[in-house]
Amino acid sequence: MGKIEENKKKKKDAIVNSAFSLFIDHGIKDTSIADIMKKAELAKGTFYLYFKDKYDVRDYLVRKKAAQLFENAIVKLKDSEITEFDDKIIFIVDYMLDELNNNKILLKFISKNLSWGILRNSIENMSVNDGENAADYIEQLAEESDKHIRNLEMLFFMIAELINSTAHSVILYQQPVELPELKKELYPIIINMIHSFEETN
Amino acid sequence: MGKIEENKKKKKDAIVNSAFSLFIDHGIKDTSIADIMKKAELAKGTFYLYFKDKYDVRDYLVRKKAAQLFENAIVKLKDSEITEFDDKIIFIVDYMLDELNNNKILLKFISKNLSWGILRNSIENMSVNDGENAADYIEQLAEESDKHIRNLEMLFFMIAELINSTAHSVILYQQPVELPELKKELYPIIINMIHSFEETN
Amino acid sequence: MGKIEENKKKKKDAIVNSAFSLFIDHGIKDTSIADIMKKAELAKGTFYLYFKDKYDVRDYLVRKKAAQLFENAIVKLKDSEITEFDDKIIFIVDYMLDELNNNKILLKFISKNLSWGILRNSIENMSVNDGENAADYIEQLAEESDKHIRNLEMLFFMIAELINSTAHSVILYQQPVELPELKKELYPIIINMIHSFEETN
Amino acid sequence: MGKIEENKKKKKDAIVNSAFSLFIDHGIKDTSIADIMKKAELAKGTFYLYFKDKYDVRDYLVRKKAAQLFENAIVKLKDSEITEFDDKIIFIVDYMLDELNNNKILLKFISKNLSWGILRNSIENMSVNDGENAADYIEQLAEESDKHIRNLEMLFFMIAELINSTAHSVILYQQPVELPELKKELYPIIINMIHSFEETN
DNA sequence: TATGAATGAGGGTTCATTCAT
DNA sequence: CATGAATGAACCCTCATTCAT
């Protein structure tokens, strides 16, 4: 029945939200399943009807949060009137860095737990518009701008890893510099990376 | 007494070596202090005379292992006859990637636990020659080649983060490509990064 | 309705068969009702419409399996042309030992759970021919051979306990001897037991 | 130190005694390790310094109790002036049956958990006098009486299994008869068994 | 009748830490 | 300094049983 399915979705959400807030506040290591379920106001045993263990919840959360972040960036990009491919990429990166800077807690959570496997999976299963995934969308962006990127996935991988790892240190610990300075150095490098991956014909 | 000091060093080494091998084999989470001390053939209580907890040992280990890796690269570089600054950096990166590729277990351990704070600390306290630290040594390299790098620490930070995060995914999971392909794309980008940081005068 | 009754029988059989196979494979302690019902492809709640708990199923099974084993022995005996009472008893014992030896799993299950109460109940409710129970049948055997046994039940009890307990150790663990050697010692003793119980008049 | 060893012995005894009393009162299945340790007035974790799990305690207990019972029988036998081998065996059996009849709780515990493996191990490691085990003692009994038993272990095995299994049913449930009647039938059979095993030369 | 999601008590087990020796 | 027996809080996870559908 629709009613039962709906109820199950509600329960899963309660668990996930409770877990997120506890992971953020006390760290994953110091969050027990009992804690999660108490905060979710559900019985301890119920946890195991939805997840295998707390790391299963963590992966689910990282996927979900990373996807949301990226999706928001794309929505904003569509609202803008940027036409150049390079500028679009920088726009997305800039948007995400600002978001993470405003939500350091989310950054801490994502960057400690994001791996390329999870990220790629997120991108592929993320729906930008109906039936269109994020990876396709980026490809489309390149085509629209008449850019020919040799290996879009690889470009993405590198940019993502560079952002993820530098943002972690810079935003959370202002090490070795602060965010504006990072951006100033980072964006030219990203532009260079894009050119590096452009089809040379 | 020298004898007593020596004895204490031996015990600390036993603990550290035992811990490293167990962290590698079973992960930090699944290694208990009892395990470490049994393998080290010392009493459980003795652990607390040397370390606060197992995360204390982990940090000590990451620092030590990362420093060793970098130091070895520099030793090899000195043996070579490379003169250009760019080539020297690529040589170091290449050496380290190959070492990590040959010792995936070490990579797994380092890259999961390495943060810029620990890395910088390692570099600064690492002695290349007597009384000379690694950071100074790199600065010296740049000067020798008549390169003027605006912000050497920042350049280092970026390169280190890019290598660390991409190597993790590529070497351990061959994702999204294999190591030779990563190198092919990575080195031009690093060269570009260096140029990006060159003093434009 | 016949249809409904039939359906219920089918469900009960499914539960019982599933339970038997799981009890055998993992032991009773490590078989949960959830396991039983998953294998039976029925809902967990349905279990309680047929049995009180898993020990209820176990007793049902032991009764059923022990009765089957004994019944088969009697069927074979009827096919044979043995005339002497002693020989008939030995035939039955021999048949059962061989069957148990060929089906160690069944032996394990039966002998760990068989008590005289359950066994006697099995024998009494077992139908050899229509409306004739096994105990009556044995009594008849004795009469046919002009034997007068003082206390047939007691004789039976002793033989059954001796077989059950020695077979368990010998067949499953070859302790303290192997089956052929056990038989060699056991059969004369059984013959003696029979004589011991013969009416001395 | 002797002090520490002594203390450990005391702790083990406390666990074992607590476990025995709880196994008897509530059954093994319904006795938890927490229960055992609470009654023993020790911390739960301490249990695992002495035993693997509760079945480990059970085996230890069965061995110990069966050995004690047998040892007592032999002590009494020595006090008596019985000379014939047959009479000696019957004396031992009779003594043990009476003891078990007076201590039904012990009977319940032993007979549900005694296997030939455990029993044989008990007999072999049990010291009757200094450095002399029970198996040797019985062998000596036979020799003293100029009896030649072909296979003493096998004889023992059969007698033990027969007593153990019949006593269980008869003493605990008076099924199918009461103890005196069982004895009346059992002893001639045991005598027969002994003769069955006598060297025929 | 039949279902299976939900419950929550309760079990086993681990382990960092202490402290008497 | 070094030991390792003892602790007991804390955790994970299972599972018989219920009950709304």
Short mmCIF file of N, CA, C and O in Angstrom, two decimals, chain B residues 130-191:
data_model
loop_
_atom_site.label_atom_id
_atom_site.label_comp_id
_atom_site.label_asym_id
_atom_site.label_seq_id
_atom_site.Cartn_x
_atom_site.Cartn_y
_atom_site.Cartn_z
N ASP B 130 72.20 17.28 7.88
CA ASP B 130 72.18 17.68 9.29
C ASP B 130 71.75 19.13 9.39
O ASP B 130 72.30 20.00 8.72
N GLY B 131 70.75 19.32 10.17
CA GLY B 131 70.35 20.69 10.48
C GLY B 131 69.66 21.43 9.35
O GLY B 131 69.41 22.62 9.43
N GLU B 132 69.31 20.71 8.29
CA GLU B 132 68.65 21.39 7.17
C GLU B 132 67.29 20.74 6.95
O GLU B 132 67.22 19.53 6.77
N ASN B 133 66.23 21.50 6.93
CA ASN B 133 64.95 20.81 6.77
C ASN B 133 64.49 20.79 5.32
O ASN B 133 65.05 21.48 4.46
N ALA B 134 63.48 19.97 5.06
CA ALA B 134 63.05 19.72 3.69
C ALA B 134 62.50 20.98 3.02
O ALA B 134 62.75 21.22 1.83
N ALA B 135 61.77 21.78 3.78
CA ALA B 135 61.20 22.99 3.20
C ALA B 135 62.32 23.91 2.72
O ALA B 135 62.30 24.42 1.59
N ASP B 136 63.33 24.06 3.57
CA ASP B 136 64.48 24.87 3.17
C ASP B 136 65.13 24.31 1.91
O ASP B 136 65.54 25.04 1.02
N TYR B 137 65.19 23.00 1.90
CA TYR B 137 65.88 22.36 0.77
C TYR B 137 65.18 22.67 -0.55
O TYR B 137 65.82 22.97 -1.56
N ILE B 138 63.84 22.61 -0.53
CA ILE B 138 63.10 22.91 -1.75
C ILE B 138 63.30 24.36 -2.15
O ILE B 138 63.49 24.70 -3.33
N GLU B 139 63.30 25.23 -1.18
CA GLU B 139 63.51 26.65 -1.46
C GLU B 139 64.86 26.84 -2.16
O GLU B 139 64.97 27.57 -3.15
N GLN B 140 65.80 26.12 -1.63
CA GLN B 140 67.15 26.16 -2.18
C GLN B 140 67.17 25.66 -3.63
O GLN B 140 67.82 26.25 -4.50
N LEU B 141 66.38 24.60 -3.86
CA LEU B 141 66.27 24.06 -5.21
C LEU B 141 65.81 25.14 -6.19
O LEU B 141 66.34 25.28 -7.29
N ALA B 142 64.77 25.87 -5.77
CA ALA B 142 64.21 26.92 -6.61
C ALA B 142 65.27 27.98 -6.89
O ALA B 142 65.48 28.38 -8.04
N GLU B 143 65.97 28.37 -5.85
CA GLU B 143 66.97 29.42 -6.03
C GLU B 143 68.08 28.99 -6.98
O GLU B 143 68.48 29.74 -7.87
N GLU B 144 68.52 27.76 -6.77
CA GLU B 144 69.58 27.24 -7.65
C GLU B 144 69.20 27.34 -9.12
O GLU B 144 70.04 27.55 -9.99
N SER B 145 67.92 27.16 -9.40
CA SER B 145 67.48 27.15 -10.79
C SER B 145 67.03 28.54 -11.24
O SER B 145 66.39 28.68 -12.28
N ASP B 146 67.27 29.53 -10.41
CA ASP B 146 66.89 30.90 -10.77
C ASP B 146 65.39 31.06 -10.97
O ASP B 146 64.95 31.92 -11.75
N LYS B 147 64.65 30.23 -10.30
CA LYS B 147 63.18 30.36 -10.35
C LYS B 147 62.76 31.24 -9.21
O LYS B 147 63.29 31.16 -8.10
N HIS B 148 61.76 32.06 -9.46
CA HIS B 148 61.22 32.85 -8.36
C HIS B 148 59.76 32.47 -8.15
O HIS B 148 58.91 32.83 -8.95
N ILE B 149 59.51 31.70 -7.15
CA ILE B 149 58.15 31.24 -6.85
C ILE B 149 57.55 32.20 -5.83
O ILE B 149 58.14 32.47 -4.79
N ARG B 150 56.37 32.68 -6.17
CA ARG B 150 55.72 33.65 -5.31
C ARG B 150 55.42 33.09 -3.92
O ARG B 150 55.65 33.73 -2.90
N ASN B 151 54.85 31.90 -3.95
CA ASN B 151 54.35 31.34 -2.69
C ASN B 151 54.63 29.85 -2.68
O ASN B 151 53.79 29.04 -3.05
N LEU B 152 55.81 29.54 -2.25
CA LEU B 152 56.27 28.16 -2.35
C LEU B 152 55.41 27.21 -1.51
O LEU B 152 55.09 26.10 -1.94
N GLU B 153 55.02 27.69 -0.35
CA GLU B 153 54.24 26.81 0.52
C GLU B 153 52.90 26.45 -0.14
O GLU B 153 52.46 25.32 -0.13
N MET B 154 52.29 27.46 -0.73
CA MET B 154 51.00 27.27 -1.38
C MET B 154 51.13 26.30 -2.56
O MET B 154 50.29 25.42 -2.74
N LEU B 155 52.17 26.49 -3.33
CA LEU B 155 52.41 25.59 -4.46
C LEU B 155 52.54 24.15 -3.95
O LEU B 155 51.93 23.22 -4.49
N PHE B 156 53.30 24.02 -2.92
CA PHE B 156 53.50 22.73 -2.32
C PHE B 156 52.21 22.11 -1.82
O PHE B 156 51.93 20.93 -2.02
N PHE B 157 51.47 22.92 -1.16
CA PHE B 157 50.18 22.49 -0.64
C PHE B 157 49.30 21.93 -1.75
O PHE B 157 48.76 20.82 -1.64
N MET B 158 49.21 22.67 -2.83
CA MET B 158 48.33 22.23 -3.93
C MET B 158 48.82 20.95 -4.57
O MET B 158 48.05 20.04 -4.82
N ILE B 159 50.10 20.91 -4.81
CA ILE B 159 50.64 19.70 -5.43
C ILE B 159 50.42 18.50 -4.50
O ILE B 159 49.98 17.44 -4.92
N ALA B 160 50.73 18.72 -3.25
CA ALA B 160 50.60 17.62 -2.30
C ALA B 160 49.16 17.12 -2.23
O ALA B 160 48.90 15.91 -2.26
N GLU B 161 48.22 18.04 -2.14
CA GLU B 161 46.82 17.62 -2.05
C GLU B 161 46.36 16.91 -3.31
O GLU B 161 45.64 15.91 -3.25
N LEU B 162 46.78 17.45 -4.44
CA LEU B 162 46.37 16.83 -5.71
C LEU B 162 46.93 15.41 -5.84
O LEU B 162 46.22 14.48 -6.21
N ILE B 163 48.19 15.28 -5.50
CA ILE B 163 48.80 13.95 -5.58
C ILE B 163 48.13 13.00 -4.60
O ILE B 163 47.72 11.89 -4.93
N ASN B 164 48.04 13.44 -3.39
CA ASN B 164 47.54 12.57 -2.33
C ASN B 164 46.13 12.06 -2.64
O ASN B 164 45.86 10.87 -2.55
N SER B 165 45.28 12.97 -3.08
CA SER B 165 43.89 12.55 -3.27
C SER B 165 43.71 11.76 -4.57
O SER B 165 42.97 10.78 -4.59
N THR B 166 44.40 12.15 -5.62
CA THR B 166 44.23 11.37 -6.86
C THR B 166 44.91 10.01 -6.73
O THR B 166 44.38 9.00 -7.19
N ALA B 167 46.08 9.99 -6.11
CA ALA B 167 46.81 8.73 -5.98
C ALA B 167 45.97 7.72 -5.21
O ALA B 167 45.91 6.54 -5.56
N HIS B 168 45.32 8.17 -4.18
CA HIS B 168 44.50 7.29 -3.37
C HIS B 168 43.52 6.50 -4.24
O HIS B 168 43.47 5.28 -4.20
N SER B 169 42.77 7.23 -5.01
CA SER B 169 41.73 6.61 -5.84
C SER B 169 42.33 5.77 -6.97
O SER B 169 41.91 4.65 -7.22
N VAL B 170 43.34 6.32 -7.62
CA VAL B 170 43.89 5.66 -8.81
C VAL B 170 44.69 4.42 -8.44
O VAL B 170 44.51 3.35 -9.03
N ILE B 171 45.57 4.55 -7.47
CA ILE B 171 46.43 3.41 -7.15
C ILE B 171 45.63 2.30 -6.44
O ILE B 171 45.75 1.13 -6.77
N LEU B 172 44.77 2.70 -5.53
CA LEU B 172 44.06 1.65 -4.78
C LEU B 172 42.91 1.03 -5.56
O LEU B 172 42.68 -0.17 -5.47
N TYR B 173 42.20 1.84 -6.32
CA TYR B 173 41.00 1.29 -6.99
C TYR B 173 41.04 1.39 -8.50
O TYR B 173 40.04 1.09 -9.16
N GLN B 174 42.17 1.88 -9.06
CA GLN B 174 42.24 2.07 -10.52
C GLN B 174 41.04 2.88 -11.03
O GLN B 174 40.48 2.61 -12.09
N GLN B 175 40.65 3.84 -10.23
CA GLN B 175 39.47 4.66 -10.54
C GLN B 175 39.86 6.13 -10.62
O GLN B 175 40.45 6.63 -9.67
N PRO B 176 39.52 6.89 -11.61
CA PRO B 176 38.81 6.47 -12.83
C PRO B 176 39.74 5.92 -13.90
O PRO B 176 39.24 5.41 -14.90
N VAL B 177 41.07 5.98 -13.68
CA VAL B 177 42.00 5.43 -14.69
C VAL B 177 43.13 4.72 -13.94
O VAL B 177 43.14 4.67 -12.73
N GLU B 178 44.10 4.19 -14.70
CA GLU B 178 45.24 3.55 -14.05
C GLU B 178 46.39 4.56 -13.91
O GLU B 178 46.37 5.63 -14.51
N LEU B 179 47.37 4.16 -13.14
CA LEU B 179 48.43 5.10 -12.78
C LEU B 179 49.14 5.75 -13.97
O LEU B 179 49.32 6.97 -13.98
N PRO B 180 49.55 5.00 -15.00
CA PRO B 180 50.28 5.64 -16.11
C PRO B 180 49.47 6.75 -16.75
O PRO B 180 49.98 7.82 -17.07
N GLU B 181 48.17 6.50 -16.91
CA GLU B 181 47.31 7.53 -17.51
C GLU B 181 47.18 8.75 -16.60
O GLU B 181 47.15 9.89 -17.07
N LEU B 182 47.11 8.49 -15.30
CA LEU B 182 47.05 9.61 -14.37
C LEU B 182 48.30 10.48 -14.51
O LEU B 182 48.21 11.70 -14.64
N LYS B 183 49.44 9.79 -14.54
CA LYS B 183 50.70 10.53 -14.66
C LYS B 183 50.71 11.41 -15.91
O LYS B 183 51.12 12.56 -15.87
N LYS B 184 50.28 10.84 -17.01
CA LYS B 184 50.28 11.55 -18.30
C LYS B 184 49.50 12.86 -18.20
O LYS B 184 49.89 13.86 -18.81
N GLU B 185 48.41 12.83 -17.46
CA GLU B 185 47.60 14.05 -17.33
C GLU B 185 48.11 14.95 -16.21
O GLU B 185 48.02 16.17 -16.29
N LEU B 186 48.64 14.28 -15.18
CA LEU B 186 48.98 15.03 -13.98
C LEU B 186 50.23 15.90 -14.15
O LEU B 186 50.25 17.06 -13.71
N TYR B 187 51.23 15.37 -14.82
CA TYR B 187 52.50 16.09 -14.89
C TYR B 187 52.39 17.42 -15.63
O TYR B 187 52.91 18.44 -15.15
N PRO B 188 51.72 17.44 -16.78
CA PRO B 188 51.55 18.76 -17.42
C PRO B 188 50.83 19.75 -16.52
O PRO B 188 51.15 20.92 -16.49
N ILE B 189 49.86 19.24 -15.76
CA ILE B 189 49.12 20.12 -14.88
C ILE B 189 50.04 20.67 -13.79
O ILE B 189 49.99 21.85 -13.45
N ILE B 190 50.90 19.81 -13.27
CA ILE B 190 51.84 20.26 -12.23
C ILE B 190 52.79 21.31 -12.80
O ILE B 190 53.05 22.35 -12.16
N ILE B 191 53.27 21.06 -13.99
CA ILE B 191 54.15 22.05 -14.65
C ILE B 191 53.41 23.39 -14.78
O ILE B 191 53.94 24.46 -14.44
#
